[in-house]
PDB file of C-alpha atoms in Angstrom:
ATOM      1  CA  UNK A   1     -33.599 -51.468  70.122  1.00  0.00           C
ATOM      2  CA  UNK A   2     -30.322 -50.710  71.986  1.00  0.00           C
ATOM      3  CA  UNK A   3     -29.987 -54.371  72.949  1.00  0.00           C
ATOM      4  CA  UNK A   4     -30.399 -55.456  69.286  1.00  0.00           C
ATOM      5  CA  UNK A   5     -27.829 -52.900  68.207  1.00  0.00           C
ATOM      6  CA  UNK A   6     -25.391 -54.085  70.883  1.00  0.00           C
ATOM      7  CA  UNK A   7     -26.005 -57.707  69.880  1.00  0.00           C
ATOM      8  CA  UNK A   8     -25.130 -57.094  66.238  1.00  0.00           C
ATOM      9  CA  UNK A   9     -22.111 -55.042  67.209  1.00  0.00           C
ATOM     10  CA  UNK A  10     -20.888 -57.936  69.351  1.00  0.00           C
ATOM     11  CA  UNK A  11     -21.665 -60.464  66.551  1.00  0.00           C
ATOM     12  CA  UNK A  12     -20.705 -58.808  63.241  1.00  0.00           C
ATOM     13  CA  UNK A  13     -20.686 -62.138  61.336  1.00  0.00           C
ATOM     14  CA  UNK A  14     -24.397 -62.641  62.128  1.00  0.00           C
ATOM     15  CA  UNK A  15     -25.172 -59.112  60.989  1.00  0.00           C
ATOM     16  CA  UNK A  16     -23.317 -59.697  57.741  1.00  0.00           C
ATOM     17  CA  UNK A  17     -25.250 -62.938  57.147  1.00  0.00           C
ATOM     18  CA  UNK A  18     -28.573 -61.166  57.796  1.00  0.00           C
ATOM     19  CA  UNK A  19     -27.719 -58.372  55.383  1.00  0.00           C
ATOM     20  CA  UNK A  20     -26.799 -60.954  52.749  1.00  0.00           C
ATOM     21  CA  UNK A  21     -30.085 -62.807  53.304  1.00  0.00           C
ATOM     22  CA  UNK A  22     -32.075 -59.586  52.988  1.00  0.00           C
ATOM     23  CA  UNK A  23     -30.230 -58.749  49.765  1.00  0.00           C
ATOM     24  CA  UNK A  24     -30.972 -62.185  48.328  1.00  0.00           C
ATOM     25  CA  UNK A  25     -34.646 -61.961  49.283  1.00  0.00           C
ATOM     26  CA  UNK A  26     -34.873 -58.483  47.779  1.00  0.00           C
ATOM     27  CA  UNK A  27     -33.309 -59.691  44.565  1.00  0.00           C
ATOM     28  CA  UNK A  28     -35.701 -62.626  44.333  1.00  0.00           C
ATOM     29  CA  UNK A  29     -38.678 -60.372  45.029  1.00  0.00           C
ATOM     30  CA  UNK A  30     -37.478 -57.905  42.410  1.00  0.00           C
ATOM     31  CA  UNK A  31     -37.061 -60.678  39.842  1.00  0.00           C
ATOM     32  CA  UNK A  32     -40.549 -61.996  40.535  1.00  0.00           C
ATOM     33  CA  UNK A  33     -42.100 -58.528  40.185  1.00  0.00           C
ATOM     34  CA  UNK A  34     -40.093 -57.823  37.027  1.00  0.00           C
ATOM     35  CA  UNK A  35     -41.057 -61.133  35.455  1.00  0.00           C
ATOM     36  CA  UNK A  36     -44.714 -60.445  36.188  1.00  0.00           C
ATOM     37  CA  UNK A  37     -44.512 -56.975  34.629  1.00  0.00           C
ATOM     38  CA  UNK A  38     -42.738 -58.384  31.566  1.00  0.00           C
ATOM     39  CA  UNK A  39     -45.302 -61.169  31.205  1.00  0.00           C
ATOM     40  CA  UNK A  40     -48.153 -58.696  31.411  1.00  0.00           C
ATOM     41  CA  UNK A  41     -46.451 -56.489  28.842  1.00  0.00           C
ATOM     42  CA  UNK A  42     -45.970 -59.483  26.521  1.00  0.00           C
ATOM     43  CA  UNK A  43     -49.640 -60.405  26.751  1.00  0.00           C
ATOM     44  CA  UNK A  44     -50.647 -56.807  26.040  1.00  0.00           C
ATOM     45  CA  UNK A  45     -48.317 -56.671  23.065  1.00  0.00           C
ATOM     46  CA  UNK A  46     -49.719 -59.934  21.705  1.00  0.00           C
ATOM     47  CA  UNK A  47     -53.281 -58.645  22.142  1.00  0.00           C
ATOM     48  CA  UNK A  48     -52.343 -55.374  20.439  1.00  0.00           C
ATOM     49  CA  UNK A  49     -50.722 -57.295  17.576  1.00  0.00           C
ATOM     50  CA  UNK A  50     -53.858 -59.398  17.112  1.00  0.00           C
ATOM     51  CA  UNK A  51     -56.034 -56.291  17.135  1.00  0.00           C
ATOM     52  CA  UNK A  52     -53.765 -54.566  14.619  1.00  0.00           C
ATOM     53  CA  UNK A  53     -53.912 -57.634  12.364  1.00  0.00           C
ATOM     54  CA  UNK A  54     -57.707 -57.681  12.617  1.00  0.00           C
ATOM     55  CA  UNK A  55     -57.932 -53.989  11.759  1.00  0.00           C
ATOM     56  CA  UNK A  56     -55.522 -54.430   8.849  1.00  0.00           C
ATOM     57  CA  UNK A  57     -57.524 -57.365   7.469  1.00  0.00           C
ATOM     58  CA  UNK A  58     -60.766 -55.416   7.802  1.00  0.00           C
ATOM     59  CA  UNK A  59     -59.241 -52.381   6.097  1.00  0.00           C
ATOM     60  CA  UNK A  60     -57.957 -54.547   3.247  1.00  0.00           C
ATOM     61  CA  UNK A  61     -61.413 -56.070   2.842  1.00  0.00           C
ATOM     62  CA  UNK A  62     -63.028 -52.623   2.743  1.00  0.00           C
ATOM     63  CA  UNK A  63     -60.462 -51.379   0.215  1.00  0.00           C
ATOM     64  CA  UNK A  64     -60.948 -54.465  -1.980  1.00  0.00           C
ATOM     65  CA  UNK A  65     -64.737 -54.126  -1.859  1.00  0.00           C
ATOM     66  CA  UNK A  66     -64.493 -50.414  -2.690  1.00  0.00           C
ATOM     67  CA  UNK A  67     -62.336 -51.244  -5.708  1.00  0.00           C
ATOM     68  CA  UNK A  68     -64.778 -53.895  -6.947  1.00  0.00           C
ATOM     69  CA  UNK A  69     -67.751 -51.565  -6.473  1.00  0.00           C
ATOM     70  CA  UNK A  70     -65.954 -48.802  -8.342  1.00  0.00           C
ATOM     71  CA  UNK A  71     -64.964 -51.004 -11.283  1.00  0.00           C
ATOM     72  CA  UNK A  72     -68.312 -52.777 -11.653  1.00  0.00           C
ATOM     73  CA  UNK A  73     -70.399 -49.605 -11.451  1.00  0.00           C
ATOM     74  CA  UNK A  74     -68.158 -47.693 -13.864  1.00  0.00           C
ATOM     75  CA  UNK A  75     -68.249 -50.595 -16.324  1.00  0.00           C
ATOM     76  CA  UNK A  76     -72.039 -50.764 -16.077  1.00  0.00           C
ATOM     77  CA  UNK A  77     -72.332 -47.052 -16.862  1.00  0.00           C
ATOM     78  CA  UNK A  78     -69.937 -47.478 -19.799  1.00  0.00           C
ATOM     79  CA  UNK A  79     -72.066 -50.292 -21.228  1.00  0.00           C
ATOM     80  CA  UNK A  80     -75.194 -48.160 -20.846  1.00  0.00           C
ATOM     81  CA  UNK A  81     -73.446 -45.378 -22.798  1.00  0.00           C
ATOM     82  CA  UNK A  82     -72.579 -47.890 -25.520  1.00  0.00           C
ATOM     83  CA  UNK A  83     -76.177 -49.110 -25.771  1.00  0.00           C
ATOM     84  CA  UNK A  84     -77.370 -45.513 -26.009  1.00  0.00           C
ATOM     85  CA  UNK A  85     -74.888 -44.832 -28.808  1.00  0.00           C
ATOM     86  CA  UNK A  86     -75.892 -47.953 -30.729  1.00  0.00           C
ATOM     87  CA  UNK A  87     -79.567 -47.077 -30.335  1.00  0.00           C
ATOM     88  CA  UNK A  88     -78.920 -43.674 -31.907  1.00  0.00           C
ATOM     89  CA  UNK A  89     -77.512 -45.464 -34.955  1.00  0.00           C
ATOM     90  CA  UNK A  90     -80.994 -46.768 -35.799  1.00  0.00           C
ATOM     91  CA  UNK A  91     -82.033 -43.185 -36.533  1.00  0.00           C
ATOM     92  CA  UNK A  92     -78.986 -42.504 -38.711  1.00  0.00           C
ATOM     93  CA  UNK A  93     -78.569 -45.603 -40.880  1.00  0.00           C
ATOM     94  CA  UNK A  94     -80.541 -48.286 -42.650  1.00  0.00           C
ATOM     95  CA  UNK A  95     -80.879 -51.146 -40.165  1.00  0.00           C
ATOM     96  CA  UNK A  96     -82.147 -53.594 -42.786  1.00  0.00           C
ATOM     97  CA  UNK A  97     -80.221 -56.834 -42.516  1.00  0.00           C
ATOM     98  CA  UNK A  98     -80.123 -57.140 -38.725  1.00  0.00           C
ATOM     99  CA  UNK A  99     -76.438 -56.348 -38.084  1.00  0.00           C
ATOM    100  CA  UNK A 100     -77.285 -53.446 -35.808  1.00  0.00           C
ATOM    101  CA  UNK A 101     -79.820 -55.524 -33.890  1.00  0.00           C
ATOM    102  CA  UNK A 102     -77.159 -58.159 -33.304  1.00  0.00           C
ATOM    103  CA  UNK A 103     -74.768 -55.546 -31.917  1.00  0.00           C
ATOM    104  CA  UNK A 104     -77.466 -54.272 -29.583  1.00  0.00           C
ATOM    105  CA  UNK A 105     -78.236 -57.813 -28.431  1.00  0.00           C
ATOM    106  CA  UNK A 106     -74.571 -58.567 -27.669  1.00  0.00           C
ATOM    107  CA  UNK A 107     -73.992 -55.410 -25.632  1.00  0.00           C
ATOM    108  CA  UNK A 108     -77.341 -55.810 -23.896  1.00  0.00           C
ATOM    109  CA  UNK A 109     -76.299 -59.248 -22.627  1.00  0.00           C
ATOM    110  CA  UNK A 110     -73.126 -57.669 -21.234  1.00  0.00           C
ATOM    111  CA  UNK A 111     -75.260 -55.110 -19.399  1.00  0.00           C
ATOM    112  CA  UNK A 112     -77.441 -57.821 -17.831  1.00  0.00           C
ATOM    113  CA  UNK A 113     -74.331 -59.706 -16.675  1.00  0.00           C
ATOM    114  CA  UNK A 114     -72.824 -56.562 -15.189  1.00  0.00           C
ATOM    115  CA  UNK A 115     -76.103 -55.733 -13.437  1.00  0.00           C
ATOM    116  CA  UNK A 116     -76.054 -59.173 -11.791  1.00  0.00           C
ATOM    117  CA  UNK A 117     -72.524 -58.486 -10.525  1.00  0.00           C
ATOM    118  CA  UNK A 118     -73.560 -55.090  -9.165  1.00  0.00           C
ATOM    119  CA  UNK A 119     -76.446 -56.705  -7.306  1.00  0.00           C
ATOM    120  CA  UNK A 120     -73.885 -58.833  -5.420  1.00  0.00           C
ATOM    121  CA  UNK A 121     -71.499 -56.086  -4.297  1.00  0.00           C
ATOM    122  CA  UNK A 122     -73.179 -52.671  -4.448  1.00  0.00           C
ATOM    123  CA  UNK A 123     -75.273 -50.831  -1.894  1.00  0.00           C
ATOM    124  CA  UNK A 124     -79.076 -51.026  -2.043  1.00  0.00           C
ATOM    125  CA  UNK A 125     -79.488 -47.489  -3.505  1.00  0.00           C
ATOM    126  CA  UNK A 126     -77.011 -48.287  -6.290  1.00  0.00           C
ATOM    127  CA  UNK A 127     -78.695 -51.611  -7.084  1.00  0.00           C
ATOM    128  CA  UNK A 128     -82.108 -49.943  -7.294  1.00  0.00           C
ATOM    129  CA  UNK A 129     -80.740 -47.136  -9.474  1.00  0.00           C
ATOM    130  CA  UNK A 130     -78.986 -49.644 -11.746  1.00  0.00           C
ATOM    131  CA  UNK A 131     -82.215 -51.595 -12.198  1.00  0.00           C
ATOM    132  CA  UNK A 132     -84.073 -48.385 -13.080  1.00  0.00           C
ATOM    133  CA  UNK A 133     -81.408 -47.618 -15.686  1.00  0.00           C
ATOM    134  CA  UNK A 134     -81.870 -51.081 -17.163  1.00  0.00           C
ATOM    135  CA  UNK A 135     -85.624 -50.451 -17.621  1.00  0.00           C
ATOM    136  CA  UNK A 136     -84.898 -47.053 -19.213  1.00  0.00           C
ATOM    137  CA  UNK A 137     -82.406 -48.714 -21.564  1.00  0.00           C
ATOM    138  CA  UNK A 138     -85.112 -51.218 -22.544  1.00  0.00           C
ATOM    139  CA  UNK A 139     -87.367 -48.336 -23.578  1.00  0.00           C
ATOM    140  CA  UNK A 140     -84.613 -46.553 -25.508  1.00  0.00           C
ATOM    141  CA  UNK A 141     -83.464 -49.614 -27.446  1.00  0.00           C
ATOM    142  CA  UNK A 142     -86.936 -50.928 -28.237  1.00  0.00           C
ATOM    143  CA  UNK A 143     -88.112 -47.510 -29.393  1.00  0.00           C
ATOM    144  CA  UNK A 144     -84.981 -47.025 -31.470  1.00  0.00           C
ATOM    145  CA  UNK A 145     -85.567 -50.297 -33.299  1.00  0.00           C
ATOM    146  CA  UNK A 146     -89.239 -49.448 -33.822  1.00  0.00           C
ATOM    147  CA  UNK A 147     -88.932 -45.729 -34.646  1.00  0.00           C
ATOM    148  CA  UNK A 148     -85.471 -45.606 -36.202  1.00  0.00           C
ATOM    149  CA  UNK A 149     -86.591 -46.495 -39.761  1.00  0.00           C
ATOM    150  CA  UNK A 150     -88.910 -43.469 -39.878  1.00  0.00           C
ATOM    151  CA  UNK A 151     -86.185 -41.036 -38.827  1.00  0.00           C
ATOM    152  CA  UNK A 152     -83.687 -42.595 -41.207  1.00  0.00           C
ATOM    153  CA  UNK A 153     -86.108 -42.451 -44.157  1.00  0.00           C
ATOM    154  CA  UNK A 154     -86.860 -38.783 -43.552  1.00  0.00           C
ATOM    155  CA  UNK A 155     -83.185 -37.863 -43.276  1.00  0.00           C
ATOM    156  CA  UNK A 156     -82.406 -39.928 -46.389  1.00  0.00           C
ATOM    157  CA  UNK A 157     -85.083 -38.097 -48.374  1.00  0.00           C
ATOM    158  CA  UNK A 158     -83.744 -34.718 -47.204  1.00  0.00           C
ATOM    159  CA  UNK A 159     -80.207 -35.618 -48.210  1.00  0.00           C
ATOM    160  CA  UNK A 160     -81.395 -36.555 -51.694  1.00  0.00           C
ATOM    161  CA  UNK A 161     -83.421 -33.354 -51.973  1.00  0.00           C
ATOM    162  CA  UNK A 162     -80.748 -30.938 -50.770  1.00  0.00           C
ATOM    163  CA  UNK A 163     -77.758 -32.187 -52.695  1.00  0.00           C
ATOM    164  CA  UNK A 164     -75.880 -29.646 -54.825  1.00  0.00           C
ATOM    165  CA  UNK A 165     -77.608 -28.549 -58.029  1.00  0.00           C
ATOM    166  CA  UNK A 166     -77.464 -31.290 -60.599  1.00  0.00           C
ATOM    167  CA  UNK A 167     -76.934 -34.017 -58.004  1.00  0.00           C
ATOM    168  CA  UNK A 168     -80.292 -34.029 -56.235  1.00  0.00           C
ATOM    169  CA  UNK A 169     -82.735 -36.751 -57.142  1.00  0.00           C
ATOM    170  CA  UNK A 170     -85.734 -35.489 -59.154  1.00  0.00           C
ATOM    171  CA  UNK A 171     -88.158 -37.553 -57.092  1.00  0.00           C
ATOM    172  CA  UNK A 172     -86.926 -36.245 -53.709  1.00  0.00           C
ATOM    173  CA  UNK A 173     -89.088 -33.058 -53.577  1.00  0.00           C
ATOM    174  CA  UNK A 174     -92.222 -35.122 -54.259  1.00  0.00           C
ATOM    175  CA  UNK A 175     -91.236 -37.558 -51.505  1.00  0.00           C
ATOM    176  CA  UNK A 176     -90.672 -34.704 -49.031  1.00  0.00           C
ATOM    177  CA  UNK A 177     -94.110 -33.258 -49.766  1.00  0.00           C
ATOM    178  CA  UNK A 178     -95.708 -36.697 -49.461  1.00  0.00           C
ATOM    179  CA  UNK A 179     -94.072 -37.351 -46.070  1.00  0.00           C
ATOM    180  CA  UNK A 180     -95.200 -33.966 -44.756  1.00  0.00           C
ATOM    181  CA  UNK A 181     -98.758 -34.670 -45.911  1.00  0.00           C
ATOM    182  CA  UNK A 182     -98.680 -38.102 -44.297  1.00  0.00           C
ATOM    183  CA  UNK A 183     -97.731 -36.570 -40.923  1.00  0.00           C
ATOM    184  CA  UNK A 184    -100.773 -34.328 -41.041  1.00  0.00           C
ATOM    185  CA  UNK A 185    -103.202 -36.847 -42.493  1.00  0.00           C
ATOM    186  CA  UNK A 186    -103.522 -39.045 -39.393  1.00  0.00           C
ATOM    187  CA  UNK A 187    -105.557 -36.275 -37.730  1.00  0.00           C
ATOM    188  CA  UNK A 188    -107.863 -35.833 -40.727  1.00  0.00           C
ATOM    189  CA  UNK A 189    -109.608 -39.205 -40.875  1.00  0.00           C
ATOM    190  CA  UNK A 190    -108.990 -42.700 -42.217  1.00  0.00           C
ATOM    191  CA  UNK A 191    -109.611 -41.873 -45.872  1.00  0.00           C
ATOM    192  CA  UNK A 192    -107.157 -38.996 -45.942  1.00  0.00           C
ATOM    193  CA  UNK A 193    -104.599 -41.061 -44.055  1.00  0.00           C
ATOM    194  CA  UNK A 194    -104.942 -43.966 -46.456  1.00  0.00           C
ATOM    195  CA  UNK A 195    -104.562 -41.749 -49.510  1.00  0.00           C
ATOM    196  CA  UNK A 196    -101.576 -39.936 -48.037  1.00  0.00           C
ATOM    197  CA  UNK A 197     -99.929 -43.226 -47.130  1.00  0.00           C
ATOM    198  CA  UNK A 198    -100.306 -44.553 -50.668  1.00  0.00           C
ATOM    199  CA  UNK A 199     -98.888 -41.365 -52.161  1.00  0.00           C
ATOM    200  CA  UNK A 200     -95.905 -41.395 -49.782  1.00  0.00           C
ATOM    201  CA  UNK A 201     -95.271 -45.060 -50.479  1.00  0.00           C
ATOM    202  CA  UNK A 202     -95.283 -44.510 -54.236  1.00  0.00           C
ATOM    203  CA  UNK A 203     -92.992 -41.499 -53.883  1.00  0.00           C
ATOM    204  CA  UNK A 204     -90.305 -43.005 -51.635  1.00  0.00           C
ATOM    205  CA  UNK A 205     -90.158 -46.277 -53.575  1.00  0.00           C
ATOM    206  CA  UNK A 206     -88.819 -44.302 -56.544  1.00  0.00           C
ATOM    207  CA  UNK A 207     -85.777 -43.164 -54.575  1.00  0.00           C
ATOM    208  CA  UNK A 208     -82.404 -44.939 -54.481  1.00  0.00           C
ATOM    209  CA  UNK A 209     -81.546 -46.624 -51.175  1.00  0.00           C
ATOM    210  CA  UNK A 210     -85.174 -47.258 -50.198  1.00  0.00           C
ATOM    211  CA  UNK A 211     -86.186 -50.908 -50.157  1.00  0.00           C
ATOM    212  CA  UNK A 212     -89.661 -52.314 -49.634  1.00  0.00           C
ATOM    213  CA  UNK A 213     -89.041 -53.183 -45.997  1.00  0.00           C
ATOM    214  CA  UNK A 214     -87.786 -49.696 -45.118  1.00  0.00           C
ATOM    215  CA  UNK A 215     -90.690 -48.001 -46.938  1.00  0.00           C
ATOM    216  CA  UNK A 216     -93.314 -50.175 -45.234  1.00  0.00           C
ATOM    217  CA  UNK A 217     -91.864 -49.896 -41.721  1.00  0.00           C
ATOM    218  CA  UNK A 218     -91.024 -46.201 -41.845  1.00  0.00           C
ATOM    219  CA  UNK A 219     -94.267 -45.020 -43.407  1.00  0.00           C
ATOM    220  CA  UNK A 220     -96.321 -47.045 -40.948  1.00  0.00           C
ATOM    221  CA  UNK A 221     -94.590 -45.197 -38.091  1.00  0.00           C
ATOM    222  CA  UNK A 222     -94.882 -41.758 -39.679  1.00  0.00           C
ATOM    223  CA  UNK A 223     -98.546 -42.382 -40.380  1.00  0.00           C
ATOM    224  CA  UNK A 224     -99.377 -42.799 -36.700  1.00  0.00           C
ATOM    225  CA  UNK A 225     -98.111 -39.576 -35.215  1.00  0.00           C
ATOM    226  CA  UNK A 226     -95.142 -37.696 -33.769  1.00  0.00           C
ATOM    227  CA  UNK A 227     -92.562 -40.396 -33.180  1.00  0.00           C
ATOM    228  CA  UNK A 228     -89.889 -37.783 -32.424  1.00  0.00           C
ATOM    229  CA  UNK A 229     -91.711 -36.754 -29.252  1.00  0.00           C
ATOM    230  CA  UNK A 230     -91.685 -40.338 -27.983  1.00  0.00           C
ATOM    231  CA  UNK A 231     -88.021 -40.620 -28.853  1.00  0.00           C
ATOM    232  CA  UNK A 232     -87.186 -37.494 -26.840  1.00  0.00           C
ATOM    233  CA  UNK A 233     -89.166 -38.743 -23.843  1.00  0.00           C
ATOM    234  CA  UNK A 234     -87.384 -42.086 -23.552  1.00  0.00           C
ATOM    235  CA  UNK A 235     -83.955 -40.521 -24.121  1.00  0.00           C
ATOM    236  CA  UNK A 236     -84.576 -37.919 -21.405  1.00  0.00           C
ATOM    237  CA  UNK A 237     -85.815 -40.641 -19.051  1.00  0.00           C
ATOM    238  CA  UNK A 238     -82.618 -42.634 -19.551  1.00  0.00           C
ATOM    239  CA  UNK A 239     -80.489 -39.535 -18.942  1.00  0.00           C
ATOM    240  CA  UNK A 240     -82.317 -38.881 -15.664  1.00  0.00           C
ATOM    241  CA  UNK A 241     -82.026 -42.495 -14.463  1.00  0.00           C
ATOM    242  CA  UNK A 242     -78.355 -42.533 -15.360  1.00  0.00           C
ATOM    243  CA  UNK A 243     -77.810 -39.317 -13.373  1.00  0.00           C
ATOM    244  CA  UNK A 244     -79.485 -40.877 -10.336  1.00  0.00           C
ATOM    245  CA  UNK A 245     -77.243 -43.933 -10.682  1.00  0.00           C
ATOM    246  CA  UNK A 246     -74.128 -41.760 -10.750  1.00  0.00           C
ATOM    247  CA  UNK A 247     -75.321 -39.878  -7.655  1.00  0.00           C
ATOM    248  CA  UNK A 248     -76.004 -43.153  -5.818  1.00  0.00           C
ATOM    249  CA  UNK A 249     -72.607 -44.526  -6.847  1.00  0.00           C
ATOM    250  CA  UNK A 250     -70.821 -41.409  -5.615  1.00  0.00           C
ATOM    251  CA  UNK A 251     -72.601 -41.799  -2.298  1.00  0.00           C
ATOM    252  CA  UNK A 252     -71.605 -45.465  -2.039  1.00  0.00           C
ATOM    253  CA  UNK A 253     -67.971 -44.747  -2.944  1.00  0.00           C
ATOM    254  CA  UNK A 254     -67.895 -41.563  -0.805  1.00  0.00           C
ATOM    255  CA  UNK A 255     -66.467 -39.630  -3.735  1.00  0.00           C
ATOM    256  CA  UNK A 256     -64.771 -36.397  -2.714  1.00  0.00           C
ATOM    257  CA  UNK A 257     -64.200 -37.472   0.874  1.00  0.00           C
ATOM    258  CA  UNK A 258     -60.798 -38.187   2.402  1.00  0.00           C
ATOM    259  CA  UNK A 259     -61.003 -41.585   4.036  1.00  0.00           C
ATOM    260  CA  UNK A 260     -57.996 -43.252   5.714  1.00  0.00           C
ATOM    261  CA  UNK A 261     -57.243 -46.611   4.189  1.00  0.00           C
ATOM    262  CA  UNK A 262     -55.777 -47.993   7.428  1.00  0.00           C
ATOM    263  CA  UNK A 263     -56.921 -46.766  10.867  1.00  0.00           C
ATOM    264  CA  UNK A 264     -54.157 -46.226  13.454  1.00  0.00           C
ATOM    265  CA  UNK A 265     -53.463 -49.153  15.808  1.00  0.00           C
ATOM    266  CA  UNK A 266     -54.883 -48.881  19.345  1.00  0.00           C
ATOM    267  CA  UNK A 267     -52.656 -47.526  22.129  1.00  0.00           C
ATOM    268  CA  UNK A 268     -51.183 -50.222  24.367  1.00  0.00           C
ATOM    269  CA  UNK A 269     -51.659 -50.006  28.104  1.00  0.00           C
ATOM    270  CA  UNK A 270     -48.292 -51.648  28.918  1.00  0.00           C
ATOM    271  CA  UNK A 271     -44.897 -51.282  27.335  1.00  0.00           C
ATOM    272  CA  UNK A 272     -42.284 -54.009  27.572  1.00  0.00           C
ATOM    273  CA  UNK A 273     -40.074 -53.562  30.614  1.00  0.00           C
ATOM    274  CA  UNK A 274     -36.521 -54.842  30.512  1.00  0.00           C
ATOM    275  CA  UNK A 275     -35.366 -56.157  33.851  1.00  0.00           C
TER     276      UNK A 275
END
């Protein structure tokens, strides 16, 4: 070691050249290491960017699907409400002429179309609940068209009977008694039922606003039992099926929960190093 030291002291120009060479080699080695670190950092950044883009695209897809599910299900429930409202009209007005049936048919087609759209985008529980609602709607609408004339005729007779003094129709009390007798007669045998039907038919045909079609349809329904009980059953069934649909939809849409729209990007293992 002493000999080397003495040699460099005797030859300072060689020592200077060696120091310069070491410096150059160190710089080159440092540049190579720095470039490698920077390259690795660039690859990690690119991978992180791709992952962030994938997550963003997936989040956008989930948000778009959620929006479609929300809109389609809410619209389906709205249409069901509309069909229920229209069905109630059969019990409150004379449906002779077919205008109300046409309205029901138009809205019903909208419901079938919306159900098909729900089947494409909604969860299995929501699809099953929506189908059950459709069957309940079928029962409500068909029963309303069949039983509505009876309810309307009875309410029409009551309105004529209970008008202010001097305005009530003189034949209304007879019609009310005849309808009450007809309701009881179906349990008393065919002869009694036939006689009661004829009396009710003669009585209601004397009233204003009662045509032959309404009298025939309504009295035939009243003659065969408690139609109001059947009406209540199908309406309650629809209400229950609609409640189950709403519950299933809330589960699908995670109503009441706080869900982040965009998850945070993953942490990167390398940061860019400036050399």
